[in-house]
PDB file of C-alpha atoms and ligand atoms in Angstrom:
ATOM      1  CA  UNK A   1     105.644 117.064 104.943  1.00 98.00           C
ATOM      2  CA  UNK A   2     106.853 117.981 101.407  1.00 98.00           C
ATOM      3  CA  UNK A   3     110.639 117.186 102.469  1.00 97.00           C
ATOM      4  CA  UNK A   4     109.882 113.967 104.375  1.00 97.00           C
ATOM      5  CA  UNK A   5     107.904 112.898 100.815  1.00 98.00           C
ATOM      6  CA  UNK A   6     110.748 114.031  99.075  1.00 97.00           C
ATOM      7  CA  UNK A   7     113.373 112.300 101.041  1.00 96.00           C
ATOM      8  CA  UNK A   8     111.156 108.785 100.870  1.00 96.00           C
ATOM      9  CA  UNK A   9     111.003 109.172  97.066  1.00 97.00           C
ATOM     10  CA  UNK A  10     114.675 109.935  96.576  1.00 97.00           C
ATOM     11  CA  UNK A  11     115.408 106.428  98.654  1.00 95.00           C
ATOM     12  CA  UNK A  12     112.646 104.485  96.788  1.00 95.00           C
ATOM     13  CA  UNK A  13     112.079 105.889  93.624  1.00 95.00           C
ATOM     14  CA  UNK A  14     108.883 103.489  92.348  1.00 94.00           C
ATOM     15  CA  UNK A  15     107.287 105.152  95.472  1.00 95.00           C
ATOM     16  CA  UNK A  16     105.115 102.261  97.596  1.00 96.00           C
ATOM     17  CA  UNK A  17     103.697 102.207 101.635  1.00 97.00           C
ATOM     18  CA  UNK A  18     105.382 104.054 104.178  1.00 97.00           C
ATOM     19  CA  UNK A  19     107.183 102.230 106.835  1.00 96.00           C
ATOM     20  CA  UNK A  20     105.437 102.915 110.143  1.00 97.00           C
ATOM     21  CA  UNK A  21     107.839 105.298 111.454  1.00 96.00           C
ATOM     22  CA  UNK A  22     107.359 107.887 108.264  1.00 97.00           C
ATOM     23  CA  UNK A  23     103.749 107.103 108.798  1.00 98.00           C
ATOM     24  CA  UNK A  24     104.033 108.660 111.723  1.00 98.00           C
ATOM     25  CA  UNK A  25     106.124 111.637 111.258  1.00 98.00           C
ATOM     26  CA  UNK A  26     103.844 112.236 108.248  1.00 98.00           C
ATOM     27  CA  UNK A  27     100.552 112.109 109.993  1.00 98.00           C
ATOM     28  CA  UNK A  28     102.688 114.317 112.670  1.00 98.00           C
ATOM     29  CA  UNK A  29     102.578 117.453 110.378  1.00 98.00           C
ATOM     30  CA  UNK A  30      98.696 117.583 109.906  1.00 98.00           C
ATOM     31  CA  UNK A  31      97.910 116.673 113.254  1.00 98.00           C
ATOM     32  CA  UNK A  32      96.362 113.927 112.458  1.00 98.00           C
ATOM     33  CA  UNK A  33      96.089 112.180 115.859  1.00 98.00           C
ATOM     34  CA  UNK A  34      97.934 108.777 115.703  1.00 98.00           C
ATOM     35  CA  UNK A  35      98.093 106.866 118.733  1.00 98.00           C
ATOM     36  CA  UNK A  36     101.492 106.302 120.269  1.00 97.00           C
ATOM     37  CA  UNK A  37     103.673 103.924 118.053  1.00 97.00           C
ATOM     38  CA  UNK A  38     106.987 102.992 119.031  1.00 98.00           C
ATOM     39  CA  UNK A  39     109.162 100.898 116.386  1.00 98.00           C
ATOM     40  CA  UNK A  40     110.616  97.625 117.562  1.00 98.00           C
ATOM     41  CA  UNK A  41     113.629  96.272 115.224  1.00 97.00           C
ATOM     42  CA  UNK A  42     113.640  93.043 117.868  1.00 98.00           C
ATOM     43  CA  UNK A  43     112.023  91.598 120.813  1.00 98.00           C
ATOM     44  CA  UNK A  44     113.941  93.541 123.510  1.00 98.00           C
ATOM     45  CA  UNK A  45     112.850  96.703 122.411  1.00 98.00           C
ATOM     46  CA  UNK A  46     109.340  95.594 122.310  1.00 98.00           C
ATOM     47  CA  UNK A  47     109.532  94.706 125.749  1.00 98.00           C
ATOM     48  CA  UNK A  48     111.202  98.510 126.822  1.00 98.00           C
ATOM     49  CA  UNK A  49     109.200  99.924 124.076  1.00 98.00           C
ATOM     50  CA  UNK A  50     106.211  98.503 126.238  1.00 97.00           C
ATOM     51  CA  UNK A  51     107.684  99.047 129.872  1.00 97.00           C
ATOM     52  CA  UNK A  52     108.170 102.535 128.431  1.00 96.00           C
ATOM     53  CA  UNK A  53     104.374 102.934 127.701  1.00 96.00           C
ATOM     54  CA  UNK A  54     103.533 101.931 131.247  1.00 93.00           C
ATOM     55  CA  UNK A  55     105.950 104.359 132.855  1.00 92.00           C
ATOM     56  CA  UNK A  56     104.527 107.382 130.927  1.00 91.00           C
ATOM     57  CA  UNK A  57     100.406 106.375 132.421  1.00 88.00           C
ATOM     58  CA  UNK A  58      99.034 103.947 130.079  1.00 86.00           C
ATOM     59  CA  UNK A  59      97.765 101.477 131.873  1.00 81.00           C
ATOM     60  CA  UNK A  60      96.078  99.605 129.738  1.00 79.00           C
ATOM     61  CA  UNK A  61      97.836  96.786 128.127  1.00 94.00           C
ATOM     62  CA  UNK A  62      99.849  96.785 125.509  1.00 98.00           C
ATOM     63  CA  UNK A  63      99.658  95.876 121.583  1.00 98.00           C
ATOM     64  CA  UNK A  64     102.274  94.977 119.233  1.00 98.00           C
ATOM     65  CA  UNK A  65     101.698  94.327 115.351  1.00 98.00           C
ATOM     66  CA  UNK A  66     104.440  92.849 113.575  1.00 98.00           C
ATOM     67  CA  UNK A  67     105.688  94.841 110.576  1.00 98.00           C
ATOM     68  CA  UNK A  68     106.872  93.628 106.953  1.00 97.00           C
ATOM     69  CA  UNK A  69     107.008  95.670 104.026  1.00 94.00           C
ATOM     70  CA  UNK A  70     104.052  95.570 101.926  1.00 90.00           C
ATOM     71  CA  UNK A  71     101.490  94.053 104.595  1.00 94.00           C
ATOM     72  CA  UNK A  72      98.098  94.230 103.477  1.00 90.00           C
ATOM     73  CA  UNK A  73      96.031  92.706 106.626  1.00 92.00           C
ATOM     74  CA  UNK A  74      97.434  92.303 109.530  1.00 96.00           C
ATOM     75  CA  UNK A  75      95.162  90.912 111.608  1.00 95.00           C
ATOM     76  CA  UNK A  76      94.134  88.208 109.159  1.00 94.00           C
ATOM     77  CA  UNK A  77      97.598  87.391 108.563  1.00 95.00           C
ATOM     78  CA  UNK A  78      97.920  87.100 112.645  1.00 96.00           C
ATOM     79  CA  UNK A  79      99.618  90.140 112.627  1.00 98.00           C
ATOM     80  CA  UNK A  80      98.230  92.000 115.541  1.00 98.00           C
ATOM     81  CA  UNK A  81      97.851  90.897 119.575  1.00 98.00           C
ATOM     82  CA  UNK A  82      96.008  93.079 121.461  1.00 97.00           C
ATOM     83  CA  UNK A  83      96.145  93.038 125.502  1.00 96.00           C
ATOM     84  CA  UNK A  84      99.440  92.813 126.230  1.00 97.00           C
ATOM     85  CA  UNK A  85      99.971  92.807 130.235  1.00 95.00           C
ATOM     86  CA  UNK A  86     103.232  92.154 130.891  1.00 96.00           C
ATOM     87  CA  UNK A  87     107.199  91.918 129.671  1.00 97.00           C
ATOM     88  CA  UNK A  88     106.887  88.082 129.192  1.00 97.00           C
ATOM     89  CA  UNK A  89     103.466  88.537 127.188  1.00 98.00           C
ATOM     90  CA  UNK A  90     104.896  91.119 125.220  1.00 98.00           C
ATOM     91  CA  UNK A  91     108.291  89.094 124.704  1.00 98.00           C
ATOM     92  CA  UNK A  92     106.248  85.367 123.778  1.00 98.00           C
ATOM     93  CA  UNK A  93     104.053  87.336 121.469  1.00 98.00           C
ATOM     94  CA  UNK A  94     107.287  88.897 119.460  1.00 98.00           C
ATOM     95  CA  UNK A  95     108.787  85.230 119.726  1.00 98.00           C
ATOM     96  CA  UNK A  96     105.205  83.757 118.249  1.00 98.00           C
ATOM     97  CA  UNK A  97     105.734  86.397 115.977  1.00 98.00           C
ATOM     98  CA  UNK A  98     109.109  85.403 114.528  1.00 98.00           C
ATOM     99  CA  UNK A  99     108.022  81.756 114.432  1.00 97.00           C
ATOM    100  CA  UNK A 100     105.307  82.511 111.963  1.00 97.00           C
ATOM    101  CA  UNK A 101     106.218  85.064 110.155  1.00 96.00           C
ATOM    102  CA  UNK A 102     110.353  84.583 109.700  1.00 92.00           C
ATOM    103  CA  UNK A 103     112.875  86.733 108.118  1.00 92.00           C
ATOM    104  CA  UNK A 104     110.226  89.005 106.234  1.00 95.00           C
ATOM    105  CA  UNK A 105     109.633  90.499 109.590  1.00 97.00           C
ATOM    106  CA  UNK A 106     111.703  93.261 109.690  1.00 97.00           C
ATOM    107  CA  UNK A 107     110.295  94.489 113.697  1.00 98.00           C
ATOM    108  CA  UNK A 108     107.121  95.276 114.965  1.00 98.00           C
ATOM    109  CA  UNK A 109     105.173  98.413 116.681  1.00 98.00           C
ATOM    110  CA  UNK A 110     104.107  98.486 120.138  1.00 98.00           C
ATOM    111  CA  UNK A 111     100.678 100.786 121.014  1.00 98.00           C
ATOM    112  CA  UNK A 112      99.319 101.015 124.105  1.00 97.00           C
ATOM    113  CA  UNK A 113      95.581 100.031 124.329  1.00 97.00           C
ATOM    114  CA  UNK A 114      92.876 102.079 123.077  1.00 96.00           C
ATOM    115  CA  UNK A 115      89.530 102.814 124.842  1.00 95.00           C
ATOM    116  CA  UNK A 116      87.065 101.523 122.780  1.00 95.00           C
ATOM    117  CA  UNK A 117      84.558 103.222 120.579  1.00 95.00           C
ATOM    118  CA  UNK A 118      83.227 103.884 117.802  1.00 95.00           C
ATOM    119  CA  UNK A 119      85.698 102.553 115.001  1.00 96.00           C
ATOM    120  CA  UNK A 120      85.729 104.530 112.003  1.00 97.00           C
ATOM    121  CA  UNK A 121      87.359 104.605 108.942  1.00 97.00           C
ATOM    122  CA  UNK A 122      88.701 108.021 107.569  1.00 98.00           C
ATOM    123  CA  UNK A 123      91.265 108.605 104.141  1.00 98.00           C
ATOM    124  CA  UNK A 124      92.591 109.937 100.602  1.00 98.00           C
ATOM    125  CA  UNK A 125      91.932 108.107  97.635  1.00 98.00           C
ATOM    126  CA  UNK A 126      92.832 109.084  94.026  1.00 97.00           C
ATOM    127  CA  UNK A 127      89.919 109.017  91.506  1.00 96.00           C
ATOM    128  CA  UNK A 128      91.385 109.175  87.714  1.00 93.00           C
ATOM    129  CA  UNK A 129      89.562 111.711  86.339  1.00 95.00           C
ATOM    130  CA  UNK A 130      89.040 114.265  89.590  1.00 94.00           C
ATOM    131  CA  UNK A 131      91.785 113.766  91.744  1.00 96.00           C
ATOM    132  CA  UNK A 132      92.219 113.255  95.228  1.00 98.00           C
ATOM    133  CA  UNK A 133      88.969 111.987  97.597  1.00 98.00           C
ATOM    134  CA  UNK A 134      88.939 112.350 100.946  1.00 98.00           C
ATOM    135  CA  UNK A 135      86.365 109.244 102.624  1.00 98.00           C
ATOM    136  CA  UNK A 136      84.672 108.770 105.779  1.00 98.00           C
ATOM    137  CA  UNK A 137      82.946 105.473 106.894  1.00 96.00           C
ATOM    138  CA  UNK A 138      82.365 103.055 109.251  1.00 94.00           C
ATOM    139  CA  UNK A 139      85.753 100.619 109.719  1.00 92.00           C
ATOM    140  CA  UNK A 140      86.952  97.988 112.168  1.00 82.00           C
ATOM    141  CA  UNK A 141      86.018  94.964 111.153  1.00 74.00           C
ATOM    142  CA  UNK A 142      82.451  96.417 109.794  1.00 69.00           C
ATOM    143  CA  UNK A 143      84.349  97.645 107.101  1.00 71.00           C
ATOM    144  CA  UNK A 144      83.479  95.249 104.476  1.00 73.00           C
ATOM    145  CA  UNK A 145      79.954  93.995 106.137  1.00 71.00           C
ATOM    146  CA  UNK A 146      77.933  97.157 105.902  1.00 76.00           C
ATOM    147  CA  UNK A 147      79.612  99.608 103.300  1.00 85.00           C
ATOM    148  CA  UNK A 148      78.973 102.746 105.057  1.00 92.00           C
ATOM    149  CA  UNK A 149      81.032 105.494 103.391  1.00 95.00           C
ATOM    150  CA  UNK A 150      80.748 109.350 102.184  1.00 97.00           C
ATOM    151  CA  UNK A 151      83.461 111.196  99.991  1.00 97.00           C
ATOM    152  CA  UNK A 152      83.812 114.345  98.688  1.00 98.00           C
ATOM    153  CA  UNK A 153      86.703 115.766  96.476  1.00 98.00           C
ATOM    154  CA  UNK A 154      89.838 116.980  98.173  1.00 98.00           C
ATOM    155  CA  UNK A 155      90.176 120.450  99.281  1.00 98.00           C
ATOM    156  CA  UNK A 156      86.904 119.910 101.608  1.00 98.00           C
ATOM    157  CA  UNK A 157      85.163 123.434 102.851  1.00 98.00           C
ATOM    158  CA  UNK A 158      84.194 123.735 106.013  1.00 98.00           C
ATOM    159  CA  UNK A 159      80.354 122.993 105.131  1.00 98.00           C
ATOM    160  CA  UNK A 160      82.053 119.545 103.953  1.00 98.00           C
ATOM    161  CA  UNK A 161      83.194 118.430 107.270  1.00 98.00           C
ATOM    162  CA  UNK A 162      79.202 118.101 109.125  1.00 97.00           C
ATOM    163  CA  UNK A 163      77.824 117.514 105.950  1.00 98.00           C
ATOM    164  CA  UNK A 164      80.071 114.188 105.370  1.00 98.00           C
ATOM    165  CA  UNK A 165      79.163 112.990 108.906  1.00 97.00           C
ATOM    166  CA  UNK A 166      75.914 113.490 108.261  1.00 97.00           C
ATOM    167  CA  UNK A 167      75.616 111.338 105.382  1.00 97.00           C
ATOM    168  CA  UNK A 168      76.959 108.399 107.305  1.00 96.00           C
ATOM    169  CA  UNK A 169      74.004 105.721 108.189  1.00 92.00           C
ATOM    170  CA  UNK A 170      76.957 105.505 110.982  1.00 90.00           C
ATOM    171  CA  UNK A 171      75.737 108.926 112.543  1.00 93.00           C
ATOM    172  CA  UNK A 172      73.354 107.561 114.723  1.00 90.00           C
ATOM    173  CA  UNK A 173      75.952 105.983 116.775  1.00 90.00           C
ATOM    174  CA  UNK A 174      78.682 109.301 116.665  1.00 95.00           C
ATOM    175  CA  UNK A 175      75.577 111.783 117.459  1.00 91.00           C
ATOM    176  CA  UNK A 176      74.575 110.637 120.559  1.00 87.00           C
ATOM    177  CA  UNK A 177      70.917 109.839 122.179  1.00 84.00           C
ATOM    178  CA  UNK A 178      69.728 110.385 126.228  1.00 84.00           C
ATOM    179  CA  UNK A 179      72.204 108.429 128.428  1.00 83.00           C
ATOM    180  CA  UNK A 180      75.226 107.960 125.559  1.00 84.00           C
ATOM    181  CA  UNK A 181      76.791 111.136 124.750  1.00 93.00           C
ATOM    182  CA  UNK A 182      78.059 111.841 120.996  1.00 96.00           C
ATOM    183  CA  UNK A 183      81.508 111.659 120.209  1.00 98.00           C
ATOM    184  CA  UNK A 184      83.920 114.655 119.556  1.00 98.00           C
ATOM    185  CA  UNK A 185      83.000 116.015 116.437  1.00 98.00           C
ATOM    186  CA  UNK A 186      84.854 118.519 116.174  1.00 98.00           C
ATOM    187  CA  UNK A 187      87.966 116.632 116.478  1.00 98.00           C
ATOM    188  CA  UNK A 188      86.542 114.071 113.773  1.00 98.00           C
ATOM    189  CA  UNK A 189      86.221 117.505 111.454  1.00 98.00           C
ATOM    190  CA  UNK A 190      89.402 118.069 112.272  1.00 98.00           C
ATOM    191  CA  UNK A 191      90.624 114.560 111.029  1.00 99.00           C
ATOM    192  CA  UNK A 192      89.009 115.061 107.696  1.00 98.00           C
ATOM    193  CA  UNK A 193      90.622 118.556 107.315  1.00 98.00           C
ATOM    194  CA  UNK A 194      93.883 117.493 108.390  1.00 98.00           C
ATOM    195  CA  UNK A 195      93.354 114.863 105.392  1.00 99.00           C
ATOM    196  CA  UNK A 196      92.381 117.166 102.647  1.00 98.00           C
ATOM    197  CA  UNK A 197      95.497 119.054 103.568  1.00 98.00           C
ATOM    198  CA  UNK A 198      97.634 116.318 103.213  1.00 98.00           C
ATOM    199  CA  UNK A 199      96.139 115.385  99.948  1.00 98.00           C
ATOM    200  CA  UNK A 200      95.912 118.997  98.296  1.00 98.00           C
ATOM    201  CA  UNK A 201      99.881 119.336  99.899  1.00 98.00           C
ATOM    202  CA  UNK A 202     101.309 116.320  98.232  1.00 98.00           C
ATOM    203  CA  UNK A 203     100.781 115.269  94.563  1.00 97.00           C
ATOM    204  CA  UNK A 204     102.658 111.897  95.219  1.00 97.00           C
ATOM    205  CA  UNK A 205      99.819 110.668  97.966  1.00 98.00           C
ATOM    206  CA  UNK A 206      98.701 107.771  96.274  1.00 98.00           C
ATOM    207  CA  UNK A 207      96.692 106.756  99.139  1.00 97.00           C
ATOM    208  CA  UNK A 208      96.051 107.357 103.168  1.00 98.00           C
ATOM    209  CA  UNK A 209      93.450 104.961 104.956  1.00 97.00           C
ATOM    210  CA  UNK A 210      93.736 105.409 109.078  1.00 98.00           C
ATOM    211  CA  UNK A 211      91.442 102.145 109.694  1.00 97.00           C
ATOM    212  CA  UNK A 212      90.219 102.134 112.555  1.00 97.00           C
ATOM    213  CA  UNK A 213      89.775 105.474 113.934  1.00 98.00           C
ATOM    214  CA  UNK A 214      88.105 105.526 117.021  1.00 98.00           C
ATOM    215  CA  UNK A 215      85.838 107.920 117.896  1.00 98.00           C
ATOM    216  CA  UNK A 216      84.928 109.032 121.574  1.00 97.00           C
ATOM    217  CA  UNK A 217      83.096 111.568 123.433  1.00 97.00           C
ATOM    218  CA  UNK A 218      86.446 112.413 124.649  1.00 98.00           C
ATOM    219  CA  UNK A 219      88.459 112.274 121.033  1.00 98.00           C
ATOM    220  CA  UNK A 220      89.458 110.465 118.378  1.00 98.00           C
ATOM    221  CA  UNK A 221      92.439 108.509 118.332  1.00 98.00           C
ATOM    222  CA  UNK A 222      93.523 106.234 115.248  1.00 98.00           C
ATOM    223  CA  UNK A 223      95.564 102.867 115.677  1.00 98.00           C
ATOM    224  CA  UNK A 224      96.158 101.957 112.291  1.00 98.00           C
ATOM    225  CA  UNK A 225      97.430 104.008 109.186  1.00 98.00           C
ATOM    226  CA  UNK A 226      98.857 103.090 105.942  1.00 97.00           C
ATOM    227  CA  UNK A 227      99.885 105.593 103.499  1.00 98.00           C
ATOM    228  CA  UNK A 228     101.010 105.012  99.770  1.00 98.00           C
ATOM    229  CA  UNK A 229     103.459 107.483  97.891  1.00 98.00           C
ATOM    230  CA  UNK A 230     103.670 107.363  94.268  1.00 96.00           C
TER     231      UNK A 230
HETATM  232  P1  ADP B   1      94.715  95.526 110.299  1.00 82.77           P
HETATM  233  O1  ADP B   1      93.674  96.521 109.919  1.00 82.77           O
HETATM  234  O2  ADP B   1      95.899  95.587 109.387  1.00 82.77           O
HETATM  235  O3  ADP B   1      94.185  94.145 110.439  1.00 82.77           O
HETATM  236  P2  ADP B   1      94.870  96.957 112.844  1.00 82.77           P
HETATM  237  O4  ADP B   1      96.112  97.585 113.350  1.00 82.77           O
HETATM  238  O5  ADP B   1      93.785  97.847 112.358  1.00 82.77           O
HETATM  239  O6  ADP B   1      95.304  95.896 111.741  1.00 82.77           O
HETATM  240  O7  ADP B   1      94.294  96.046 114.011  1.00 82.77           O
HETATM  241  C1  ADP B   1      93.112  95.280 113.860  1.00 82.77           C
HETATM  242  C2  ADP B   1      92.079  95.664 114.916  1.00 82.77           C
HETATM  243  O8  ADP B   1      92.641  95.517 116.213  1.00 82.77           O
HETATM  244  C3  ADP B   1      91.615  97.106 114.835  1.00 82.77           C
HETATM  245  O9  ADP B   1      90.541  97.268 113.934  1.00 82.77           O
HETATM  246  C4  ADP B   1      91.231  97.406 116.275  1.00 82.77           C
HETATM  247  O10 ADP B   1      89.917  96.924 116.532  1.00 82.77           O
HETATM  248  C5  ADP B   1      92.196  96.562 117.079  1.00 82.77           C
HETATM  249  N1  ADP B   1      93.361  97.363 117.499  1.00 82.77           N
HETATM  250  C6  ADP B   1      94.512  97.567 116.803  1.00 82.77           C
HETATM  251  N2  ADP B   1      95.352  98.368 117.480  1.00 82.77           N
HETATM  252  C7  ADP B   1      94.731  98.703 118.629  1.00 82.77           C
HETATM  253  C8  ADP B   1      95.079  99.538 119.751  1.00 82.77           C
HETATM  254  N3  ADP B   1      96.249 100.175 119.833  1.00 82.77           N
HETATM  255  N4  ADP B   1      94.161  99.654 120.747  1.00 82.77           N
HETATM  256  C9  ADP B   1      92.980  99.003 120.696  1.00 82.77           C
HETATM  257  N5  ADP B   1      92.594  98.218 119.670  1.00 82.77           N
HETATM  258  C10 ADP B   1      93.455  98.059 118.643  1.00 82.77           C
HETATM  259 MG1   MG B   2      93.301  98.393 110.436  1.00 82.77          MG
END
């Protein structure tokens, strides 16, 4: 991790977001469990990139997200289509794409579909006087509509991990009630671990927000992650 921040820095010294394939490879070295992203410099590797996901079992649809340095929301900037069926969908999406968005486009990423779930919101932030936080809330699109969030200050203990959960007005819907089992805490624990690693490894994380995470009774999985190096 310290050598891929390294090598980032040395190519852009003022530091800014990750592109999404360092994302990856840097959410890669604390486990942090990323849901397959392939990069797509043009519209024909979207459409492999997409083939490719059905070959290897996902048969769910597809998503791509168009990428462009510095994007802030994609889905509000139309960004993001989700259920993805087929080549030509996935080809007349990239080419609706490139219509609206132009030459800042520089490609797009192609996920295959997640189950849906609970859709949480799990990061670092800095705080000026104490350094880094590591949050957990609700996310998706609740984000902003019911501010739902617990920190605590970066390295977490082990007590932490429950104990952040637990503060959540969210828990209700992650611990489970007859009929609807809870999702996978422990690999939500691990999540927020894998986080405070990251953010006690690496002085130069300015910022890590995996929005959404979604949380299952069979894992956690996150679709969207943004990190900021300064
Ligand atoms: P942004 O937060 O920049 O608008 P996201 O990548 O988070 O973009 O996508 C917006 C929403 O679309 C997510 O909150 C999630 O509900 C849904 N979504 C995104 N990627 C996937 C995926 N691979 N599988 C299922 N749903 C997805
Ligand atoms: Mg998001």
């Amino acid at each position: 991790a310290r050598r891929l921040v390294d090598r980032y820095l040395a190519a852009h010294p003022d530091g800014g977001w990750l592109d999404p394939t360092a994302t990856a490879d840097l959410l890669d070295c604390y486990r942090l469990p990323l849901t397959t992203t392939v990069w797509a410099p043009d519209e024909h590797s979207a459409v492999l990139a997409a083939r490719g996901l059905r070959a290897l079992g996902h048969r769910n649809s597809a998503v791509l997200k168009a990428y462009w340095p510095d994007q802030v929301h994609k889905s509000a900037a139309g960004a993001v289509r989700t259920g993805l069926g087929t080549d030509r969908e996935v080809r007349d999406a990239y080419r609706e794409f490139t219509a609206a968005h132009g030459s800042r486009m520089a490609g797009a990423v192609v996920q295959p579909m997640a189950a849906p779930g609970v859709e949480l919101l799990a990061g670092v932030v800095q705080d000026e006087v104490f350094g880094p936080l590591v949050v957990l809330g609700l996310g998706g699109t609740a984000t902003e509509l019911l501010d739902d969030r617990a920190a605590r200050l970066a390295p977490l203990t082990q007590a932490d991990l429950p104990a952040m959960v637990a503060e959540l007005r969210t828990a209700t819907l992650l611990s489970g009630r007859p009929g609807n089992p809870p999702v996978d805490l422990p690999a939500l624990h691990r999540v927020l671990a894998g986080l405070s690693r990251m953010a006690t490894d690496l002085p130069q994380l300015a910022e890590a927000d995996l929005n959404p995470v979604i949380a299952r009774p069979d894992g956690v999985l996150c679709v969207d992650a943004r990190i900021r190096l300064e």
